[in-house]
XYZ file of N, CA and C in Angstrom:
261
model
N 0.835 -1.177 0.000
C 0.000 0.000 0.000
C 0.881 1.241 0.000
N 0.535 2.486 -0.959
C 1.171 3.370 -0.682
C 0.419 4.207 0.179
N 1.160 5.726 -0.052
C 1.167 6.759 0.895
C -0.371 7.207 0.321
N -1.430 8.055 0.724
C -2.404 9.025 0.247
C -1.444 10.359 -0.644
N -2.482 10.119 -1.706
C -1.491 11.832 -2.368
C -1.810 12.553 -2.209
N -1.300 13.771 -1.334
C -1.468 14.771 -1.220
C -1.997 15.671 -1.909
N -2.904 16.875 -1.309
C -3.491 17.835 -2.101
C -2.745 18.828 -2.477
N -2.654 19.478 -3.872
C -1.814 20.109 -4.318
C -2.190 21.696 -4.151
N -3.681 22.062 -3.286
C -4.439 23.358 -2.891
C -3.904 23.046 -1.592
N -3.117 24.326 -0.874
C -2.751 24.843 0.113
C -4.440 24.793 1.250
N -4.020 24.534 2.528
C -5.243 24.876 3.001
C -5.477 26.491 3.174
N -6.920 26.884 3.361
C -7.249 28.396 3.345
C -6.534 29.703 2.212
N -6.180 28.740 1.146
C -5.513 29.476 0.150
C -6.747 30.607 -0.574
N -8.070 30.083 -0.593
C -9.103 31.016 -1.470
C -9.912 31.573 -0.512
N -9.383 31.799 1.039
C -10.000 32.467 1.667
C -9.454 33.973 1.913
N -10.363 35.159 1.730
C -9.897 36.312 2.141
C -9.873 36.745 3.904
N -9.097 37.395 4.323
C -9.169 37.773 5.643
C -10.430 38.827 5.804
N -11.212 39.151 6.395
C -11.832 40.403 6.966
C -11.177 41.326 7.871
N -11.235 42.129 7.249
C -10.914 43.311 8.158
C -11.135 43.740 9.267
N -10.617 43.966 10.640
C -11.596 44.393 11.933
C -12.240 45.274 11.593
N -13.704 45.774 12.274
C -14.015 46.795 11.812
C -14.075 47.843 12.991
N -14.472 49.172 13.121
C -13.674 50.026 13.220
C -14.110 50.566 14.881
N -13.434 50.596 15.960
C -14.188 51.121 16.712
C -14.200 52.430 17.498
N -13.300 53.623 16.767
C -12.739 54.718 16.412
C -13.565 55.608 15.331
N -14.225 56.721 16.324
C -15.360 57.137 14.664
C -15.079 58.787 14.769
N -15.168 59.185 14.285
C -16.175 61.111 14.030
C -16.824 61.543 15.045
N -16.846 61.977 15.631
C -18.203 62.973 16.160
C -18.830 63.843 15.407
N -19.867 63.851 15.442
C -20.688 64.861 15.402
C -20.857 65.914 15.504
N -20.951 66.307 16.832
C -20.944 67.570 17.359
C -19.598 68.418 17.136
N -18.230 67.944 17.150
C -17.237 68.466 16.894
C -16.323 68.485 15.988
N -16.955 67.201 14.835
C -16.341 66.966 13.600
C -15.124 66.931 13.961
N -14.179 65.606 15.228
C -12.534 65.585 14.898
C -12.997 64.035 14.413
N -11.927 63.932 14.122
C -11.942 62.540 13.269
C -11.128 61.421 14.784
N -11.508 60.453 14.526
C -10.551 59.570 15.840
C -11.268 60.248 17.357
N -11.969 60.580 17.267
C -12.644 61.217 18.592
C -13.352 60.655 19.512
N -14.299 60.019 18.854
C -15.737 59.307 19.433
C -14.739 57.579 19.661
N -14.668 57.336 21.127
C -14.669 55.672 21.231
C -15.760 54.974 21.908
N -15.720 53.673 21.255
C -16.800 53.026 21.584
C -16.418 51.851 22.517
N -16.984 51.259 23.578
C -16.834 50.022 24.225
C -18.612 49.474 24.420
N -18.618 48.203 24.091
C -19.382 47.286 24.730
C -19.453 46.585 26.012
N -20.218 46.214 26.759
C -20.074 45.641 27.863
C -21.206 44.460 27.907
N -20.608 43.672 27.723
C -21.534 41.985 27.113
C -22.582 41.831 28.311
N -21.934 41.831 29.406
C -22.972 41.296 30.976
C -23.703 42.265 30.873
N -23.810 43.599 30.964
C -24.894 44.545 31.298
C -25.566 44.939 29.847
N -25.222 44.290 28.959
C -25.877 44.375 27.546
C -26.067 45.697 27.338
N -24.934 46.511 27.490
C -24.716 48.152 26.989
C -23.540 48.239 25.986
N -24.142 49.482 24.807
C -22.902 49.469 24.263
C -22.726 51.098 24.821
N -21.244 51.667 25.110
C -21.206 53.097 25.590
C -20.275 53.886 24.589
N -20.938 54.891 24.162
C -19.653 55.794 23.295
C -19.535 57.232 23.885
N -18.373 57.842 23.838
C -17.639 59.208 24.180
C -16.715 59.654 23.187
N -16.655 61.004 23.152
C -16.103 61.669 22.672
C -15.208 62.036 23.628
N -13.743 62.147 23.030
C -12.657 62.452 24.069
C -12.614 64.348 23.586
N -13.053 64.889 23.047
C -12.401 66.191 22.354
C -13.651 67.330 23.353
N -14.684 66.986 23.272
C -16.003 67.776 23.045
C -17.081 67.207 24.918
N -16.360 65.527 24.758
C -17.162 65.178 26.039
C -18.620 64.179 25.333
N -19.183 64.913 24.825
C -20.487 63.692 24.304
C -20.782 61.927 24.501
N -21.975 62.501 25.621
C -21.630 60.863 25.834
C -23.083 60.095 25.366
N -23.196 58.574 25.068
C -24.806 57.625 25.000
C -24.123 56.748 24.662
N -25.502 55.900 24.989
C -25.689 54.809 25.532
C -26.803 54.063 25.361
N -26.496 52.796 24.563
C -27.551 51.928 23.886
C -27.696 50.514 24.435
N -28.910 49.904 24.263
C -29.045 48.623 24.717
C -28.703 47.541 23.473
N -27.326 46.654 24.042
C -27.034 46.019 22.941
C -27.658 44.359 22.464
N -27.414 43.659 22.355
C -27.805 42.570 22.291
C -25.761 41.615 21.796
N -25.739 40.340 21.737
C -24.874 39.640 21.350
C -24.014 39.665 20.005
N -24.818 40.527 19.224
C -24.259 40.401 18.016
C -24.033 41.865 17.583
N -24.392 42.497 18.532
C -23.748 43.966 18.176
C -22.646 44.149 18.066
N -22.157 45.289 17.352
C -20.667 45.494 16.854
C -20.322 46.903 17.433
N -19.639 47.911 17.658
C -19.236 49.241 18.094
C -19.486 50.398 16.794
N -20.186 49.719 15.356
C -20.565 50.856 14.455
C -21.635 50.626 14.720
N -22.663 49.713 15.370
C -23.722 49.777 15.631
C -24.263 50.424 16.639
N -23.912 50.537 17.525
C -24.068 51.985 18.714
C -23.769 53.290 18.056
N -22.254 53.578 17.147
C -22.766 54.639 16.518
C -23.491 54.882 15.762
N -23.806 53.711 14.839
C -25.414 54.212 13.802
C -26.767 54.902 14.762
N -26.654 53.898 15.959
C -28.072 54.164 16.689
C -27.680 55.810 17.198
N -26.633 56.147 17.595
C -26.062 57.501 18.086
C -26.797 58.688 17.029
N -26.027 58.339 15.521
C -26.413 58.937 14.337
C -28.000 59.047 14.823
N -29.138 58.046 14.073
C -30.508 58.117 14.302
C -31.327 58.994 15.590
N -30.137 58.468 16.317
C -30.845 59.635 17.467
C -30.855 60.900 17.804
N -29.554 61.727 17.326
C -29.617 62.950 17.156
C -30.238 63.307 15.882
N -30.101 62.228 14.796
C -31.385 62.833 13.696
C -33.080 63.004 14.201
N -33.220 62.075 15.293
C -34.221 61.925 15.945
C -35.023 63.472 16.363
N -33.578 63.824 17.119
C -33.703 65.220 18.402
C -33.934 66.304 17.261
N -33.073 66.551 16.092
C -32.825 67.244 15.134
C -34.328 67.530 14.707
N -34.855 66.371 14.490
C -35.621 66.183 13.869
C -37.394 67.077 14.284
N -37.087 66.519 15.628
C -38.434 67.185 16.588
C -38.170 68.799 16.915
N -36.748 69.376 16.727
C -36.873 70.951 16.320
C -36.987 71.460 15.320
N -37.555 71.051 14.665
C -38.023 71.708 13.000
C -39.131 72.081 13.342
């Protein structure tokens, strides 16, 4: 009996990496770039973001599969929210 012949495809050769994605954003209120950071906190199912430049702070209820652009989207919607009810 011989040996098995080997596969001549590398393993994970046609797989691409993903990128982390980002948890470093803009503010809003002060337009610096790299300003706004975000942390999650899994046990108390909060995600929390601040602005280090300006101070701006919120705070969303996350679930397991939330990500740190997803607290800022909800951030976004909500001052479009506030924006929104002074017209």
């Amino acid at each position: 009996m011989g040996k098995r012949k080997k596969s001549s495809r590398t393993p994970g050769a046609g797989r691409k990496k993903v990128p982390p994605l980002d948890t470093v954003f803009t503010c809003l209120f002060c337009h610096h770039e790299k300003a706004v950071s975000c942390k999650i906190d899994d046990k108390a199912r909060i995600g929390y973001l601040s602005c280090k430049i300006c101070g701006q702070k919120f705070s969303a209820d996350t679930d397991t599969l939330t990500q740190p652009i997803d607290v800022y989207s909800q951030w976004i919607d909500a001052c479009e929210d506030v924006a929104g009810q002074d017209d």
